[in-house]
Coordinates of C-alpha atoms in Angstrom, one line a residue:
M1 CA 90.6 106.6 35.1
I2 CA 86.6 107.9 35.2
K3 CA 85.8 107.9 38.7
L4 CA 81.8 108.5 37.7
P5 CA 79.8 105.7 36.5
A6 CA 77.5 107.7 33.1
E7 CA 74.2 107.7 35.2
L8 CA 75.8 110.1 37.9
R9 CA 77.6 112.4 35.3
S10 CA 74.0 112.0 33.4
L11 CA 72.7 113.6 36.9
I12 CA 75.3 115.8 37.6
K13 CA 74.7 117.2 34.2
K14 CA 70.7 117.6 34.7
R15 CA 71.0 118.7 37.6
Q16 CA 73.4 121.6 36.1
H17 CA 70.9 122.0 33.3
A18 CA 68.0 122.6 36.1
A19 CA 70.1 125.2 37.9
G20 CA 70.6 127.1 34.2
R21 CA 66.6 126.8 34.3
R22 CA 66.1 128.4 37.1
Q23 CA 68.5 130.9 36.9
S24 CA 67.6 132.2 32.9
G25 CA 63.9 132.2 34.6
L26 CA 62.7 129.5 31.5
E27 CA 61.5 126.5 34.6
S28 CA 58.3 127.7 33.9
T29 CA 57.7 126.2 30.8
S30 CA 55.3 123.2 30.2
K31 CA 58.4 121.4 29.4
S32 CA 60.1 121.6 32.7
A33 CA 56.9 120.5 34.2
E34 CA 56.2 117.1 32.8
T35 CA 60.5 116.4 33.6
P36 CA 60.9 115.8 37.4
A37 CA 63.8 117.9 38.6
P38 CA 66.4 115.8 39.7
P39 CA 67.2 114.8 42.7
A40 CA 69.3 117.4 45.0
E41 CA 71.3 113.9 46.9
V42 CA 72.5 110.6 45.5
G43 CA 73.4 107.1 47.0
I44 CA 76.7 106.4 46.3
Q45 CA 78.7 103.5 47.2
L46 CA 83.0 104.1 47.1
E47 CA 85.9 102.3 47.1
F48 CA 88.5 104.3 48.9
R49 CA 91.9 104.7 50.1
D50 CA 93.7 106.0 53.4
S51 CA 90.9 108.4 55.2
L52 CA 87.3 108.8 54.7
D53 CA 87.8 112.5 56.9
P54 CA 88.4 114.6 53.8
L55 CA 86.2 112.8 51.9
I56 CA 82.9 113.5 54.6
A57 CA 84.1 117.7 55.0
L58 CA 83.0 117.3 51.3
G59 CA 79.8 116.9 52.5
L60 CA 80.1 113.1 52.4
K61 CA 77.1 111.2 54.5
I62 CA 78.2 107.8 55.3
T63 CA 75.6 105.1 55.8
S64 CA 77.3 102.3 55.8
R65 CA 81.3 100.9 55.7
E66 CA 83.1 97.6 55.2
G67 CA 87.4 98.2 54.7
N68 CA 87.9 100.5 52.1
F69 CA 84.7 100.5 50.8
A70 CA 81.7 102.5 52.0
G71 CA 78.3 103.5 50.8
G72 CA 76.8 107.2 51.8
I73 CA 74.3 110.1 50.8
I74 CA 75.9 113.4 48.7
A75 CA 74.9 116.3 46.9
I76 CA 74.8 116.1 43.1
D77 CA 76.1 119.3 43.5
N78 CA 79.6 118.1 45.7
L79 CA 80.1 115.2 43.2
E80 CA 82.2 115.8 41.0
A81 CA 84.6 117.5 43.7
L82 CA 84.3 114.0 45.8
A83 CA 85.3 112.5 42.5
A84 CA 88.5 114.4 42.2
H85 CA 89.7 113.7 45.5
P86 CA 93.0 111.4 45.7
N87 CA 91.4 109.4 48.2
I88 CA 88.6 108.0 45.8
V89 CA 89.6 104.6 43.7
R90 CA 85.9 104.8 41.8
I91 CA 82.4 105.2 42.5
E92 CA 79.3 103.5 41.9
K93 CA 75.7 103.9 42.2
P94 CA 74.1 101.2 44.1
P95 CA 72.5 98.4 42.0
R96 CA 68.4 99.1 42.6
E97 CA 66.5 96.8 44.7
K98 CA 64.2 94.1 44.0
K99 CA 61.2 93.3 45.0
R100 CA 61.5 89.8 46.5
L101 CA 58.2 88.3 46.8
D102 CA 58.0 84.5 47.4
K103 CA 55.9 83.4 43.5
S104 CA 54.5 79.9 45.3
I105 CA 51.7 82.8 47.4
P106 CA 48.8 82.9 45.4

């Protein structure tokens, strides 16, 4: 079972690619100036079993919890290790916030 959705796997690859470009000295090219760097951390929602303590030890910062579901922030570099932990059932990226404006206001 794949515990990470495609969007999070893509962020990991972009972060690894950007790190490789920095190490090889290619970051100063014009393309890197056009492409924003991937974020260092990402917000996630997860379903877990047993305890959150080992997940917190992997760098997860809990922002909310309800039963066996939690929301939090983690460094993208630690995301694969978190997904591989046996306490993780699944990880999701939170839905994007939508503007909820009252359309009756002129």
